[in-house]
C-alpha positions in Angstrom: 81.4 180.2 97.1 84.0 177.4 96.7 82.7 174.3 94.9 85.0 171.3 94.8 86.5 170.0 91.4 84.3 167.2 90.4 82.5 166.1 87.1 79.3 167.1 88.7 80.3 170.6 89.5 82.1 171.1 86.3 79.1 170.0 84.1 77.0 172.2 85.9 78.6 175.2 85.0 79.5 174.2 81.5 78.0 176.7 79.0 75.2 175.0 76.9 77.1 175.1 73.6 80.0 173.3 75.0 77.7 170.7 76.9 76.2 170.1 73.4 79.7 169.5 71.9 80.8 167.2 74.7 77.5 165.3 74.4 78.3 164.6 70.7 81.9 163.7 71.5 81.0 161.5 74.7 77.8 159.9 72.9 80.0 156.6 72.3 81.3 155.9 75.8 79.0 154.0 77.8 77.2 156.2 80.5 78.4 154.2 83.5 82.0 155.0 82.8 81.2 158.5 82.2 79.7 158.9 85.6 82.6 157.2 87.1 84.2 154.2 88.9 82.3 155.2 92.3 79.1 154.9 90.6 79.8 151.5 89.0 81.2 150.2 92.3 78.1 151.1 94.1 75.6 149.9 91.9 77.4 146.3 92.1 77.1 146.8 96.0 73.4 147.7 95.9 72.5 145.0 93.5 74.6 142.3 95.6 72.8 143.6 98.9 69.3 142.8 97.4 70.0 139.3 97.9 71.8 139.3 101.3 70.3 137.6 104.3 69.3 139.5 107.5 72.7 138.3 108.9 74.6 139.4 106.1 73.2 142.9 106.2 73.6 143.1 110.0 77.3 142.1 109.4 77.8 144.8 106.9 76.3 147.6 109.0 78.0 146.5 112.0 81.5 146.8 110.2 80.5 150.3 108.9 79.2 151.6 112.2 82.5 150.5 113.7 84.4 152.4 111.4 82.4 155.4 111.8 82.5 155.7 115.5 86.3 154.9 115.6 87.3 157.5 112.9 85.0 159.9 114.8 86.4 159.5 118.2 90.0 159.3 117.3 89.8 162.3 114.9 86.8 164.5 115.7 87.4 166.3 119.2 83.7 167.0 119.4 82.9 163.4 119.3 85.5 162.4 121.7 84.1 164.9 124.2 80.7 163.8 123.6 81.4 160.1 124.4 83.8 160.7 127.1 81.7 163.0 128.8 79.0 160.2 129.4 81.5 157.6 130.0 81.4 155.5 126.8 84.1 153.1 125.9 83.8 152.6 122.2 85.7 149.2 122.2 82.7 148.0 124.2 80.5 148.6 120.9 80.5 145.0 119.2 76.9 144.5 118.4 74.2 146.6 116.8 72.2 146.8 120.1 75.6 148.3 121.8 75.3 151.2 119.4 71.9 152.5 121.1 73.8 153.7 124.0 75.5 156.1 122.1 73.8 159.8 122.3 71.8 161.4 119.7 73.0 164.5 117.9 71.3 167.1 115.8 72.0 170.1 113.8 72.8 172.4 116.7 75.6 170.0 117.6 76.8 170.0 114.0 76.3 173.7 113.9 78.3 174.3 117.1 81.2 172.0 116.6 81.6 172.1 112.6 85.3 172.9 112.8 85.9 170.0 115.4 83.8 167.4 113.4 86.2 167.6 110.0 88.3 164.7 109.2 90.0 166.4 106.3 91.1 169.9 105.2 87.7 171.8 104.5 89.6 173.6 101.7 90.6 170.8 100.0 89.6 170.4 96.3 87.6 167.5 97.1 85.2 169.0 99.7 81.8 170.5 99.2 80.3 173.1 101.6 76.7 172.5 102.0 73.8 174.5 103.7 70.4 173.5 104.2 67.2 175.1 106.0 65.9 171.7 107.2 62.6 171.1 108.8 63.1 173.1 112.0 64.0 176.5 109.9 67.4 176.5 111.5 70.1 176.4 108.9 72.5 173.6 108.8 76.1 173.9 107.6 78.6 171.1 107.2 81.3 169.6 104.7 81.1 166.5 102.4 83.1 164.8 99.9 82.1 165.8 96.3 82.6 162.3 95.3 79.1 161.4 96.8 77.4 162.6 93.7 78.4 159.4 92.0 77.5 157.2 95.0 74.1 158.9 95.5 73.3 158.7 91.6 73.8 154.9 91.9 71.2 154.6 94.6 68.7 157.1 92.5 69.1 154.7 89.4 68.5 151.7 91.5 65.3 153.2 92.6 64.2 154.2 89.2 64.8 150.8 87.8 61.9 149.7 89.8 59.6 151.6 87.3 61.2 150.3 84.2 63.9 153.0 84.0 67.2 152.1 82.2 70.3 154.3 82.7 70.2 156.8 79.5 66.3 156.7 79.1 64.8 160.0 78.4 63.7 162.2 81.4 61.6 165.1 81.3 62.5 167.3 84.5 60.2 169.5 86.4 62.4 170.6 89.2 64.3 173.7 90.6 66.7 174.2 87.8 67.0 177.7 86.1 66.6 176.8 82.4 67.3 179.5 80.1 65.2 179.5 77.0 65.3 177.5 74.0 63.0 178.2 70.9 60.9 180.5 73.0 60.5 177.9 76.0 61.8 178.1 79.2 63.8 174.7 78.8 67.2 173.3 78.4 68.7 170.0 77.5 71.6 167.8 78.9 72.8 165.5 75.9 74.7 163.3 78.2 72.0 162.0 80.5 69.2 162.8 77.8 67.4 165.0 80.3 64.9 167.8 79.2 64.6 170.5 81.9 61.6 172.9 82.2 61.2 175.8 84.5 59.7 175.7 87.8 59.9 179.3 87.9 57.5 179.9 85.0 54.2 178.1 85.1 51.7 180.4 83.3 49.2 178.7 81.1 51.1 179.7 78.0 54.3 178.2 79.6 52.6 174.9 80.5 51.1 174.8 77.1 54.7 175.0 75.4 56.0 172.3 78.1 53.2 170.0 77.1 53.5 170.2 73.7 57.2 169.5 73.8 56.7 166.6 76.3 54.4 164.9 74.0 56.9 165.2 71.2 59.2 162.8 73.1 58.9 159.2 71.9 58.9 157.7 75.4 60.2 159.4 78.7 60.0 159.2 82.3 59.0 162.5 84.3 61.5 163.5 87.2 59.6 165.8 89.3 58.8 167.5 92.8 55.3 166.2 93.8 54.4 169.7 93.7 55.2 170.5 90.1 54.0 167.4 88.6 50.5 167.9 90.7 50.5 171.4 89.0 51.3 170.0 85.6 48.7 167.3 86.1 46.0 169.9 87.1 46.9 171.8 83.8 46.5 168.7 81.7 43.4 167.7 83.3 41.9 171.4 82.9 42.6 171.3 79.5 41.6 167.6 78.4 44.8 166.8 77.1 45.9 163.2 76.7 49.5 162.0 77.4 50.4 158.6 76.5 54.2 158.6 76.3 55.0 159.0 80.0 56.4 155.7 81.3 56.6 156.7 85.1 56.6 159.5 87.4 59.9 159.7 89.5 59.3 162.0 92.4 61.7 163.2 95.2 62.3 165.9 97.7 58.9 166.7 99.1 56.1 165.1 101.0 53.9 162.8 98.7 50.3 163.0 99.7 47.8 159.9 98.6 45.5 162.2 97.0 47.8 163.9 94.9 49.5 160.5 93.9 46.1 159.3 92.8 45.3 162.2 90.8 48.7 162.3 89.1 48.6 158.5 88.0 44.9 159.0 86.7 46.1 161.9 84.7 49.3 160.1 83.3 48.1 156.4 83.4 51.4 155.4 85.0 53.2 154.4 88.3 54.1 156.9 90.6 57.5 156.2 92.1 58.8 158.1 94.9 62.4 158.1 96.9 63.4 159.6 100.1 66.8 161.3 101.2 67.9 164.4 102.7 71.1 166.7 102.1 72.9 165.2 105.0 73.2 162.1 102.9 72.6 159.6 105.9 69.5 157.6 104.8 68.0 156.8 101.5 65.0 154.8 100.6 63.0 154.0 97.6 59.4 152.7 96.9 59.1 148.8 96.1 58.0 147.9 92.7 55.0 145.9 94.3 53.9 148.8 96.7 54.3 152.4 97.5 55.9 151.4 100.5 59.5 152.5 101.3 62.8 150.1 101.3 65.6 151.8 103.1 68.7 150.7 101.5 71.1 149.2 104.1 74.4 150.2 102.5 73.7 153.6 102.1 73.4 154.3 106.1 72.1 152.8 109.2 68.5 153.6 109.8 66.7 153.8 113.1 63.2 154.9 114.0 62.8 156.2 117.5 59.7 157.3 119.7 59.8 160.4 122.0 61.5 158.5 124.8 64.5 157.7 122.3 63.6 154.0 122.1 63.9 152.3 118.6 60.4 151.2 117.1 59.9 147.8 115.9 56.0 147.5 116.2 54.1 147.9 112.7 51.9 151.1 112.5 53.8 153.1 115.0 55.3 156.4 114.0 58.6 157.8 115.1 61.7 160.3 114.0 64.1 158.9 111.7 67.6 158.8 113.0 70.6 158.2 110.5 74.2 157.1 110.8 75.7 157.9 107.4 78.1 155.8 105.3 79.1 158.0 102.5 80.4 161.2 104.1 84.1 160.8 104.4 84.6 164.4 105.5 82.5 164.8 108.5 80.8 161.8 110.2 77.2 162.3 111.1 76.4 159.5 114.0 72.9 158.8 115.4 71.8 162.2 113.9 68.0 163.1 114.3 66.7 164.2 111.2 63.6 165.9 112.1 61.7 163.6 109.6 59.0 161.1 110.6 57.7 157.7 109.1 55.6 154.8 110.0 57.3 151.4 110.7 56.1 148.7 108.5 58.5 145.6 108.7 62.0 144.4 108.5 61.6 142.8 105.3 59.4 142.6 102.4 57.5 139.3 101.5 56.7 140.9 97.8 60.2 141.1 96.6 62.2 139.3 99.0 64.6 141.8 99.9 65.8 142.0 103.5 65.2 145.8 103.8 63.6 147.8 106.6 60.2 149.1 105.2 58.7 152.6 106.4 55.8 154.5 104.7 54.1 157.8 105.4 57.2 160.0 105.5 56.6 163.4 106.8 58.3 166.6 107.9 60.5 166.7 104.7 60.2 170.1 102.8 56.6 170.4 103.1 54.9 171.5 99.9 54.4 175.3 100.0 54.3 178.1 97.4 54.9 181.6 96.6 52.4 183.0 94.2 53.4 185.4 91.2 51.7 188.5 90.0 49.9 186.5 87.4 48.7 183.9 90.3 51.2 181.0 89.1 52.6 179.0 91.7 56.5 178.5 92.5 57.2 175.5 95.1 59.3 176.5 97.9 61.5 173.4 97.1 62.7 175.1 93.9 63.7 178.2 95.8 65.7 176.5 98.6 69.4 177.4 98.3 72.3 175.0 99.2 75.4 177.6 98.9 76.2 180.6 101.1 73.1 182.7 100.6 72.1 182.4 104.1 75.2 182.3 105.9 75.0 184.2 109.3 71.2 183.4 109.1 69.8 181.6 112.0 66.2 181.3 110.8 64.4 182.5 107.7 60.7 182.6 106.6 59.1 183.8 103.3 56.2 185.9 104.1 53.5 186.7 101.3 50.4 188.6 101.3 50.7 190.1 97.6 51.0 188.2 94.5 54.4 189.1 93.0 56.0 190.3 96.1 57.2 188.4 99.4 59.5 189.3 102.3 61.9 187.0 103.5 62.1 187.2 107.4 65.7 186.7 108.8 67.0 186.0 112.6 70.5 186.9 112.3 74.0 186.5 113.8 75.5 189.7 115.3 78.0 189.6 112.0 75.3 189.9 109.7 75.8 192.9 107.3 73.9 194.8 104.3 76.1 192.8 102.0 74.5 189.7 103.1 71.1 191.1 103.0 71.8 192.4 99.2 73.3 189.0 98.6 70.0 187.1 99.8 67.8 189.5 97.9 69.9 189.2 94.6 70.3 185.5 94.9 66.8 184.5 95.6 65.7 187.5 93.0 67.9 185.6 90.4 66.2 182.1 91.0 62.6 183.7 90.9 63.7 185.5 87.6 61.5 188.6 88.5 58.3 186.5 89.0 58.1 187.3 92.6 60.2 190.6 94.2 61.5 189.8 97.6 62.9 192.2 100.2 64.8 191.0 103.3 63.5 192.0 106.6 65.3 191.3 109.8 63.3 190.2 112.7 63.8 189.1 116.4 62.0 185.7 116.2 60.0 183.5 113.8 57.2 181.6 115.6 56.8 178.0 115.1 53.5 176.1 114.6 51.6 174.6 117.5 53.5 171.4 116.7 57.2 173.1 117.2 57.6 173.3 113.5 58.5 176.2 111.1 56.6 177.1 108.2 58.8 178.2 105.3 56.4 180.1 103.5 53.8 182.0 105.7 51.3 182.1 103.1 48.3 184.5 103.4 47.0 184.9 99.8 44.0 182.6 99.2 44.0 180.8 95.8 
């Protein structure tokens, strides 16, 4: 699978010995300069926007929306047809209110028109190909600029700063990375970002004991986690009556955060649990306020809308709607009024505690629900750690893990007519490598995968009772 020529991609594939050497050589260079100019510029923009008035935010967003619609209409045949078919004159879009007449799009629109949505050559060295399962179970495929990693990281760091984190602080990471083994422990180390990675795929009591032992040896650190992985870690620590005093805050991403799990984790680590929201399409990003667990939507990342079943924008406190996003950072393929399939509750247009004029939401749901595979030894592997973002599921329309036996799972797939045994073997190989033999997977081609009563898919049809 082609990966763009970028700092992030090069660093990801660099062998550990070279990383160690590079870390020594680069340790004298300030981290913001190592990350790149886009990171520094975006960080300055975020800091500036924190003090903007509502009028200034609206002016910025209107400018970005006009740019997005203009380039999409003039360069993307799919958008031109979409707007012409409903008789929209894009020159008439002069206010934020005017943009509500634009039709919504969804992943089916993107999948069906992917070649007619490109602004640049998809084979360019600066373009990444992305796939994601999403919340409906239908894979989404699209293209995005490789340089977005610097931009996105600036938003992540800004969110983490509210917990007291400073760029370069030590992080202990319990997410989906395949770590390898160091000193008999399933972990690895990134010397540039000072990140210790622990394997989400090896979570036996012996593994947990080694992770906790190493975690306790760190002077001070921040835990960067999946909500499911830190919950599992906290349960182990609580069960074994272990005291952890060096964790400064929990930095959670990529899954729903449930109040009871948040409360339990905070009680075990005796520190604040901070969560951020985002998605692979890079349209909307939000982070928790330092004064509450409500999410502040960053106004410079993308244009956020929360809509009800009739497609009207919600502005009443307590109402729940679907998140619709228009992204500002993808310069390869524009997403305009894209229905994400994620839902949230509207809180307010600004925060009277931190004084930012950021739109506020809470209770985000539908985004990568916490689901697990069970290993032979009854350890749990979160589905989020298994999700693939490459060509593993190309020519697959829908997929679902089914498990009724510990250590074994079936991947049910609904496929295109071009699906072959080569692709079937690739899925088994790639997923098998990620699972590292902890769960043996087999692919089964099916006609259909049933949705839940609420019309959503279940990524792991788990029949094992723990």
